[in-house]
PDB file of C-alpha atoms in Angstrom:
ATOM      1  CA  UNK A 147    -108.562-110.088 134.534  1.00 67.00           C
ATOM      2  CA  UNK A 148    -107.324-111.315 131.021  1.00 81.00           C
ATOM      3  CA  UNK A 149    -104.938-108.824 130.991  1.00 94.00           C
ATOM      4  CA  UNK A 150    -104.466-106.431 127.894  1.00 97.00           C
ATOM      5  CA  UNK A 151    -105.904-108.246 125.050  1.00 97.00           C
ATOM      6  CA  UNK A 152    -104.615-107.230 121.384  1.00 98.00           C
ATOM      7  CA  UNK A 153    -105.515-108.533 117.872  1.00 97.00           C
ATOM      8  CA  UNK A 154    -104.486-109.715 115.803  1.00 98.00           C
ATOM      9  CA  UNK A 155    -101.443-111.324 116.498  1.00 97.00           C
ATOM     10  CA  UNK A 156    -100.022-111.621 113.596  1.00 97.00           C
ATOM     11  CA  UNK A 157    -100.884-110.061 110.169  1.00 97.00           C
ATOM     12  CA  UNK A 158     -99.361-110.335 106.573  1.00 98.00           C
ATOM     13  CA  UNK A 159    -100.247-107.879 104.427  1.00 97.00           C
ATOM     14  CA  UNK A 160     -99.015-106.250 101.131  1.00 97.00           C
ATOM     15  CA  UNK A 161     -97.928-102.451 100.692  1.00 97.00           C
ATOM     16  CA  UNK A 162    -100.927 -99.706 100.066  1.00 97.00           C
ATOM     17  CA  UNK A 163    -103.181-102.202 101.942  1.00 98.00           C
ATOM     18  CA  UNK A 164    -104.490-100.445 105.376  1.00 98.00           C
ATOM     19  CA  UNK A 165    -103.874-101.913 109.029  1.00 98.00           C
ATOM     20  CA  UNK A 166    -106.066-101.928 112.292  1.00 98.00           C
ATOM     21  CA  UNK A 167    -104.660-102.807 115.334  1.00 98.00           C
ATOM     22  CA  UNK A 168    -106.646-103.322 117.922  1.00 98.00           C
ATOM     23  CA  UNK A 169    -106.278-103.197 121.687  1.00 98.00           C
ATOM     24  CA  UNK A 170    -108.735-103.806 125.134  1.00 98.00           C
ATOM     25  CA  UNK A 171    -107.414-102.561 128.293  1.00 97.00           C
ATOM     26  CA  UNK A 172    -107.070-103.449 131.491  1.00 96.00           C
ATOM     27  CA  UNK A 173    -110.720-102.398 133.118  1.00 95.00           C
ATOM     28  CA  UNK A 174    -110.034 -99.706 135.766  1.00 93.00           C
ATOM     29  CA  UNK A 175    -107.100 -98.553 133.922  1.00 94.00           C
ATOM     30  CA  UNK A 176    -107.298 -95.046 132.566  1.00 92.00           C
ATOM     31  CA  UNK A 177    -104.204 -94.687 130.167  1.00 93.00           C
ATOM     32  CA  UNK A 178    -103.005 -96.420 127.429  1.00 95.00           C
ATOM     33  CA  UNK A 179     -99.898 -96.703 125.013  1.00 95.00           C
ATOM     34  CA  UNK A 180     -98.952 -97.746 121.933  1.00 97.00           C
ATOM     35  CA  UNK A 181     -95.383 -98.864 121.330  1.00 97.00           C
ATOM     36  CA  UNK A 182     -93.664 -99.817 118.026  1.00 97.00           C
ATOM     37  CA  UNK A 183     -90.641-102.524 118.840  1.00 97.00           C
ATOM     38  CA  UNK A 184     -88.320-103.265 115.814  1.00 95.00           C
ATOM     39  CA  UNK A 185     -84.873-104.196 116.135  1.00 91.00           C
ATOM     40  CA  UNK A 186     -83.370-100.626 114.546  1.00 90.00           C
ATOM     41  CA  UNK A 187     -84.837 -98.510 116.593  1.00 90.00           C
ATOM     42  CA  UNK A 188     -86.050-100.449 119.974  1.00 91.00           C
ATOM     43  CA  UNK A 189     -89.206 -99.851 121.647  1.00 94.00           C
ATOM     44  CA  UNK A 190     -91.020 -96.264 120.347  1.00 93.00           C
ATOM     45  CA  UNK A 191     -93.394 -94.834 121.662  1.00 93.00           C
ATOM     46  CA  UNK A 192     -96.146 -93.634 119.611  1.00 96.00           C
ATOM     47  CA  UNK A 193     -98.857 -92.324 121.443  1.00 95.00           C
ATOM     48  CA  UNK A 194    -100.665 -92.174 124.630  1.00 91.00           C
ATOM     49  CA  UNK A 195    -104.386 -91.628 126.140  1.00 94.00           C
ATOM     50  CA  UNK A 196    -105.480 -90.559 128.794  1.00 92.00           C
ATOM     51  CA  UNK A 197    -109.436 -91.056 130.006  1.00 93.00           C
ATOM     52  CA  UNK A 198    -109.537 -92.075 126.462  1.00 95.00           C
ATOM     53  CA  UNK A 199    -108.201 -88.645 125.346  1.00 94.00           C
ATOM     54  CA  UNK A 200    -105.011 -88.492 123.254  1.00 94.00           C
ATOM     55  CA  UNK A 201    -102.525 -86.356 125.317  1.00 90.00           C
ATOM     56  CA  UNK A 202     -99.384 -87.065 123.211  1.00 90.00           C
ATOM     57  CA  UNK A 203     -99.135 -88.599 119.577  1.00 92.00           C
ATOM     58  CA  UNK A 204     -95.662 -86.641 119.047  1.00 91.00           C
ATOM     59  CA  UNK A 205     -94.147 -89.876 118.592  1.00 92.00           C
ATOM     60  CA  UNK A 206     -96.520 -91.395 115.261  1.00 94.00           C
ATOM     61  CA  UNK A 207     -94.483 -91.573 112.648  1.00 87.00           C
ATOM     62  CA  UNK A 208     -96.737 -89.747 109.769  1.00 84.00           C
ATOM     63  CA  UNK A 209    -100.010 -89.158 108.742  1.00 91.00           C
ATOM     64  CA  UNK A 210    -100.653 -92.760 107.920  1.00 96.00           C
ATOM     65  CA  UNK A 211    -100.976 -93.477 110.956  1.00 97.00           C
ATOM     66  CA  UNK A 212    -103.701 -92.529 113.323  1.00 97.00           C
ATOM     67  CA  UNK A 213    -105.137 -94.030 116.449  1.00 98.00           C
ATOM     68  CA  UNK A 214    -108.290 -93.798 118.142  1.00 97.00           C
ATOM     69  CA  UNK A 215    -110.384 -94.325 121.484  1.00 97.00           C
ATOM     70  CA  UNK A 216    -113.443 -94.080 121.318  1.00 97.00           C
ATOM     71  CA  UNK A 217    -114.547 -95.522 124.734  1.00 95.00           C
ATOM     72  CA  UNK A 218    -112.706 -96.933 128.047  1.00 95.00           C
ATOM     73  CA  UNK A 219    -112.369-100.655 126.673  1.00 96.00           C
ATOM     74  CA  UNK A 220    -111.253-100.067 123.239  1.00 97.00           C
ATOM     75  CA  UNK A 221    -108.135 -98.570 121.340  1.00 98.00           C
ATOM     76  CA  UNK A 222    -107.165 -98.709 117.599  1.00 98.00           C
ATOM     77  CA  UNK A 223    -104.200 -98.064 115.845  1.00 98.00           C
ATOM     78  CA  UNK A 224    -104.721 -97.622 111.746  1.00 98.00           C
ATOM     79  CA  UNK A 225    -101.670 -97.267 108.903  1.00 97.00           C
ATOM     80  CA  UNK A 226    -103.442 -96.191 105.791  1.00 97.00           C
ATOM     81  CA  UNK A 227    -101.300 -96.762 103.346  1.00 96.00           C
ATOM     82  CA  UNK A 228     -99.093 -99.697 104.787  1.00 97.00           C
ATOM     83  CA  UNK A 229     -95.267 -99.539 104.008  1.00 97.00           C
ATOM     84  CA  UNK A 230     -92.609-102.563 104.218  1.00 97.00           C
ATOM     85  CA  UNK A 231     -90.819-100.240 106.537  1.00 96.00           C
ATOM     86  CA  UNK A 232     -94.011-100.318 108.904  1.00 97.00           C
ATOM     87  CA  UNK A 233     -92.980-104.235 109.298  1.00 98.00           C
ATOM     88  CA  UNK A 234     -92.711-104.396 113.560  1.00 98.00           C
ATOM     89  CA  UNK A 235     -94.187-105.385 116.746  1.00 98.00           C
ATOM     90  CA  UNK A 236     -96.481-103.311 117.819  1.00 98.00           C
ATOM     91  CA  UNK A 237     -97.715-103.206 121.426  1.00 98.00           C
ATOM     92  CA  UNK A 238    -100.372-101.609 123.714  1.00 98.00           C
ATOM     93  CA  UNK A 239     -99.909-101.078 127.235  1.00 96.00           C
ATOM     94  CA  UNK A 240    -102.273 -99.740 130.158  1.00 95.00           C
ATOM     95  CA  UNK A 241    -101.721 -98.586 133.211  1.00 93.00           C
ATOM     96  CA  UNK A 242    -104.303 -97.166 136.333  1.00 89.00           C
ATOM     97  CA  UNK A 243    -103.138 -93.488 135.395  1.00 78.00           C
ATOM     98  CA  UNK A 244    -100.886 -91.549 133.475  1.00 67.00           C
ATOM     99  CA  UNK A 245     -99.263 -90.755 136.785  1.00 67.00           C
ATOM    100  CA  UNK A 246     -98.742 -93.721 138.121  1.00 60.00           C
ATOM    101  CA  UNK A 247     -97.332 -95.787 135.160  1.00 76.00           C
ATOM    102  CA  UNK A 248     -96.359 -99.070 135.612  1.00 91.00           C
ATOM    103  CA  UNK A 249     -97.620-100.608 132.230  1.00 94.00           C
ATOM    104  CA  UNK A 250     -99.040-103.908 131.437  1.00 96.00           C
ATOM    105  CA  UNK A 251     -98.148-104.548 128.090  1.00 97.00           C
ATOM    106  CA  UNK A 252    -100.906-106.701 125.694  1.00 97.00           C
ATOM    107  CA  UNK A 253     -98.800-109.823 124.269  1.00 97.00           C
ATOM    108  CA  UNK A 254     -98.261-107.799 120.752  1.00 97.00           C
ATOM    109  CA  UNK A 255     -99.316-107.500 117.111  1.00 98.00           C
ATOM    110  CA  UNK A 256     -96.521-108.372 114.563  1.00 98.00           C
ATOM    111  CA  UNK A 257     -97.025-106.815 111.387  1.00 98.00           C
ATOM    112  CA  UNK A 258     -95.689-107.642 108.143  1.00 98.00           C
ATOM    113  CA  UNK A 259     -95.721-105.821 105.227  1.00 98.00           C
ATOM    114  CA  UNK A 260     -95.095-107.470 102.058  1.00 97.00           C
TER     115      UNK A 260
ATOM    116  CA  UNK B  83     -85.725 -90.992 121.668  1.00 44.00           C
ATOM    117  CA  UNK B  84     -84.448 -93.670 124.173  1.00 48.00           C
ATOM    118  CA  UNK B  85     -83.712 -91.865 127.089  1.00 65.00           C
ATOM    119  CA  UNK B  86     -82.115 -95.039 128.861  1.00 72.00           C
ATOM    120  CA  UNK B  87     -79.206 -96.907 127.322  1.00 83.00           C
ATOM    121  CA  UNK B  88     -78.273-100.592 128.540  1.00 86.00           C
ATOM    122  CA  UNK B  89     -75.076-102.280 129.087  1.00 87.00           C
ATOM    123  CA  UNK B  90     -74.009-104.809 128.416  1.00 93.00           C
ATOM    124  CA  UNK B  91     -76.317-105.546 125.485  1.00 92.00           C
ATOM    125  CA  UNK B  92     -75.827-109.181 125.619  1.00 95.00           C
ATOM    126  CA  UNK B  93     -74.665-111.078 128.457  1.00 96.00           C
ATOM    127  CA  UNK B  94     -74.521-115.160 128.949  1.00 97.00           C
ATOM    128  CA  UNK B  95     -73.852-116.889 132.261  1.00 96.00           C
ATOM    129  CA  UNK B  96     -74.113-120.059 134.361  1.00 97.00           C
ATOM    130  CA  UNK B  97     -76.807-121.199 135.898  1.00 97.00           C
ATOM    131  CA  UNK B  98     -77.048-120.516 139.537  1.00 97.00           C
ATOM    132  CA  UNK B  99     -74.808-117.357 138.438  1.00 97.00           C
ATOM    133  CA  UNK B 100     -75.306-113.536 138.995  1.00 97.00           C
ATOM    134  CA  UNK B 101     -76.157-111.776 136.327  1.00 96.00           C
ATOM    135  CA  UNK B 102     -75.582-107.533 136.739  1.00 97.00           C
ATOM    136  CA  UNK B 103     -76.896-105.230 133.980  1.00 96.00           C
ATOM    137  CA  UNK B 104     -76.512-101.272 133.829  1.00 96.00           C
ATOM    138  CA  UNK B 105     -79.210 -98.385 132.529  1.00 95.00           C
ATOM    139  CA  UNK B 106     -77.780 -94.770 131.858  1.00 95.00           C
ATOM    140  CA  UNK B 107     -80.188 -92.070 131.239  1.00 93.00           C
ATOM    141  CA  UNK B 108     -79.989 -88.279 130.200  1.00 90.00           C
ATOM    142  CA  UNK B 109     -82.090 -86.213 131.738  1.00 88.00           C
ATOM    143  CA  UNK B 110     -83.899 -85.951 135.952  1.00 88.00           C
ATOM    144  CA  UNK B 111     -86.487 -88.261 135.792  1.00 88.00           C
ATOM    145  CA  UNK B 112     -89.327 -89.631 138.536  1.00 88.00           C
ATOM    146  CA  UNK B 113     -89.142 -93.198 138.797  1.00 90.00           C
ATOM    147  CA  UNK B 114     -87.164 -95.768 136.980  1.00 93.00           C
ATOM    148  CA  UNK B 115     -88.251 -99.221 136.213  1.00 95.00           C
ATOM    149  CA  UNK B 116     -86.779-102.434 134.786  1.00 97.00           C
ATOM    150  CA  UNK B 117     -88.972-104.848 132.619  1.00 97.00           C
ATOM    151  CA  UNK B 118     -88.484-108.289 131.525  1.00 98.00           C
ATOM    152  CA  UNK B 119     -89.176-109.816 127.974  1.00 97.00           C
ATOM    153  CA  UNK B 120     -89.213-113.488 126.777  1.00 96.00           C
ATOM    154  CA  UNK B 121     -88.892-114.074 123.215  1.00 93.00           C
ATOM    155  CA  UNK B 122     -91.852-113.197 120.913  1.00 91.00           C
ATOM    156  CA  UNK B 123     -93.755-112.335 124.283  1.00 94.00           C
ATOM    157  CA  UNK B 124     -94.786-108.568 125.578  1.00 95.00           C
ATOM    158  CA  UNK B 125     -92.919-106.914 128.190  1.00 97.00           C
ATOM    159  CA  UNK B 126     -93.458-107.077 131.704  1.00 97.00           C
ATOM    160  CA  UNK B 127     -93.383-105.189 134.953  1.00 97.00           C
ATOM    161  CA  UNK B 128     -90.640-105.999 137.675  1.00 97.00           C
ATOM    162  CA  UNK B 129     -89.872-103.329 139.659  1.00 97.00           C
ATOM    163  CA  UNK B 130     -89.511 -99.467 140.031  1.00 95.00           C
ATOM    164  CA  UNK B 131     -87.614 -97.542 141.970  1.00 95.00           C
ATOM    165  CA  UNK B 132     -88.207 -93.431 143.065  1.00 93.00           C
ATOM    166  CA  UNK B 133     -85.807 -90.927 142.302  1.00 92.00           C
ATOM    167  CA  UNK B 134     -85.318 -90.307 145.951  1.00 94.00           C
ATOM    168  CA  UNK B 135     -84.781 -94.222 146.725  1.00 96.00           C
ATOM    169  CA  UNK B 136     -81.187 -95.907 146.562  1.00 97.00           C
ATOM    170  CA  UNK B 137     -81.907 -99.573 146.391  1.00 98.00           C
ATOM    171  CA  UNK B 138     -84.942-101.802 146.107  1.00 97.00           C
ATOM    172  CA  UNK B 139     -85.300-105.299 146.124  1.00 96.00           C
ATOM    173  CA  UNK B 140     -87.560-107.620 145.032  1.00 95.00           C
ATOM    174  CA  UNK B 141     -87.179-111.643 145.656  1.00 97.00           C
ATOM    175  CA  UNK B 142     -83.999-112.567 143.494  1.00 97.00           C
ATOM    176  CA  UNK B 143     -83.601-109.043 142.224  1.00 97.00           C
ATOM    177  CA  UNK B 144     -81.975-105.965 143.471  1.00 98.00           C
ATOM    178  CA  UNK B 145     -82.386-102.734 141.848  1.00 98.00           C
ATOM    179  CA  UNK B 146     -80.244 -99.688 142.659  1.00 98.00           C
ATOM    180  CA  UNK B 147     -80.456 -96.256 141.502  1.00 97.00           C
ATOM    181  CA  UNK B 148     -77.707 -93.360 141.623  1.00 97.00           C
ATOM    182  CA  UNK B 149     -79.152 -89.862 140.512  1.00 95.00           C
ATOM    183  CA  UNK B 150     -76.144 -88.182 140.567  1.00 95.00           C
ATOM    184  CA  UNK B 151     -74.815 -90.419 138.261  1.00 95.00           C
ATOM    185  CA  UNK B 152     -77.667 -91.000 136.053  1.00 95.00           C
ATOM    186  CA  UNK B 153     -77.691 -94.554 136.129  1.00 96.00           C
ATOM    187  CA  UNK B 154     -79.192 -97.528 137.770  1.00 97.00           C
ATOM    188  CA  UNK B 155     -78.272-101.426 137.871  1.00 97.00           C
ATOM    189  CA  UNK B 156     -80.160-104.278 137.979  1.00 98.00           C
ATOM    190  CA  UNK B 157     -78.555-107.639 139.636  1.00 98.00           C
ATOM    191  CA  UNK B 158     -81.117-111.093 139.310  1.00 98.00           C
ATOM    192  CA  UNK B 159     -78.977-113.522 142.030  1.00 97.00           C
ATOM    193  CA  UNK B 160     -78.793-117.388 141.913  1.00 97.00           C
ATOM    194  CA  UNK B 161     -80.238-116.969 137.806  1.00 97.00           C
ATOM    195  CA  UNK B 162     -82.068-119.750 136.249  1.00 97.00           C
ATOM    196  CA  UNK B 163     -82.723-120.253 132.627  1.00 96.00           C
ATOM    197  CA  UNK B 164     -86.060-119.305 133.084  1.00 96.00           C
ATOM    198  CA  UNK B 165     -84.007-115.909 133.727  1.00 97.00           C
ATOM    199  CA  UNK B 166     -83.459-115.678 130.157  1.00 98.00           C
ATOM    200  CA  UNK B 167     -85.007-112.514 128.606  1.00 98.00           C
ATOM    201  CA  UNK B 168     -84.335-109.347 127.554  1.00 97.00           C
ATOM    202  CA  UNK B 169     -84.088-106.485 130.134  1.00 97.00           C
ATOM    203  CA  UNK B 170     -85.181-103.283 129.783  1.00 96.00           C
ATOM    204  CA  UNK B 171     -84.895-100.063 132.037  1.00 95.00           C
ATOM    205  CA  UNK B 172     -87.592 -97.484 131.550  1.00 94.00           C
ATOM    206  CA  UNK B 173     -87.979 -93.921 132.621  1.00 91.00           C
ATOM    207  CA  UNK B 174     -89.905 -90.909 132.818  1.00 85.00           C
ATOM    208  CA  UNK B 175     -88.968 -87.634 133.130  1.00 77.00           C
ATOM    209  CA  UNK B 176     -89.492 -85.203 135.426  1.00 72.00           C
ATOM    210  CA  UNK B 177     -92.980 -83.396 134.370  1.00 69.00           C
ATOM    211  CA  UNK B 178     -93.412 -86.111 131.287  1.00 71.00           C
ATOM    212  CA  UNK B 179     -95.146 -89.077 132.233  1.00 71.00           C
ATOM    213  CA  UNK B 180     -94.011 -90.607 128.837  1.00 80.00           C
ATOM    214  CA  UNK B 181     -92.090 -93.745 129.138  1.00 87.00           C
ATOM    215  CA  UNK B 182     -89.029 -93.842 127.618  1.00 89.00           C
ATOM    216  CA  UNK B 183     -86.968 -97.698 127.301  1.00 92.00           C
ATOM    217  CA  UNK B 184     -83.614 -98.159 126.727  1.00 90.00           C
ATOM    218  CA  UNK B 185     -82.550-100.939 123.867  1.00 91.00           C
ATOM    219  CA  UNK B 186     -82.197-103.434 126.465  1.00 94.00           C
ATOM    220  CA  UNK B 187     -79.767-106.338 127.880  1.00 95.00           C
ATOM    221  CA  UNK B 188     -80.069-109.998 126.720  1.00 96.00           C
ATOM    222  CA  UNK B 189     -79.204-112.331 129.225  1.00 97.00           C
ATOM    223  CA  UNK B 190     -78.925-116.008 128.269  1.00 97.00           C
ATOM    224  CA  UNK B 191     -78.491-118.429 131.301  1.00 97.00           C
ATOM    225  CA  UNK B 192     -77.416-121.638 130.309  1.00 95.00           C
ATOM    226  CA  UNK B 193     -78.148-124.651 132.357  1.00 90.00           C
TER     227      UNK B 193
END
């Protein structure tokens, strides 16, 4: 398995412009996470799935953001209108269950907002 | 909120050198774990360790865990520089399956 794939990598954009993040999962695994990862505040979580049902989003910051699922192999995370202070690493993770949660974090998205 | 809290947050040694890091946490939790991550990389997995286990080890690393206290350490013997990452412990609470890291430990091994 390739492992949890995210793209892009990298993106530069400028403030008011809108972000999508996007994120495949481990096949087999049936939860998935979205961290944030700046140096202020650490590692954040921002919201989890499970069976590609959002169980917890407590920890999205505002309204900009919003992520989807839509099917097994596929996750999104949108920020409509981008900020500079939105400027982070953001990471998705999967693991076989929401149970049994060792994660397997994707390599990361680092976002700048200009 | 970080439930788990590091320490030391930066730490340099020798190679060949043990390096010993500390996680406190707040509140009962399931399992702890401790992940690993290189510069500009994601993190990853090395080991977890019950609530109702005391010690775990794991080739060159040794994980213990002390409920009462609240805390667990995490000791990487005989460290190399590929050893140098930042560590993070990781927990979930009792009836939340939400995983919580601390801000994590730097170690820098120098050769």
């Amino acid at each position: 398995d390739a492992g949890v794939i995210q793209s892009p990598r990298h993106e530069v954009t400028e403030m008011g412009q809108e972000v999508t993040l996007r994120c495949k999962p481990i096949s087999g695994h049936n939860s998935l996470f979205w961290y944030r990862q700046t140096m202020m505040r650490g590692l954040e979580l921002l919201i989890y799935f499970n069976n590609n049902v959002p169980i917890d989003d407590s920890g999205m910051p505002e309204d900009r953001f919003s992520a989807k699922m839509p099917n097994a192999s596929f996750s999104t995370l949108k920020i409509q209108p981008s900020e500079p202070r939105d400027s982070a690493v953001y990471f998705c993770a999967s693991s076989l269950s929401a149970g049994a949660n060792v994660l397997t974090f994707g390599a990361g998205s680092r976002l700048t907002v200009l | 909120s970080q439930q788990g809290e590091e320490d030391p947050q930066a730490l340099s040694i020798q190679e060949g050198e043990n390096a010993t890091m500390n996680c406190s946490y707040k509140t009962s939790i399931n399992n702890l774990q401790w992940y690993r991550q290189n510069s500009g990389r994601g993190l990853v997995h090395l080991i977890l360790i019950r609530s109702n286990e005391r010690e775990k080890h794991s080739g060159r690393l040794r994980v213990t865990l002390d409920t009462s206290k609240k805390s667990s350490s995490l000791l990487i013997t005989a460290s190399r520089a590929a050893d140098t990452a930042s560590y993070f412990c990781a927990t979930d609470a009792t009836n939340d399956y939400k995983l919580s890291f601390g801000a994590g430990t730097t170690v820098t091994v120098r050769a």
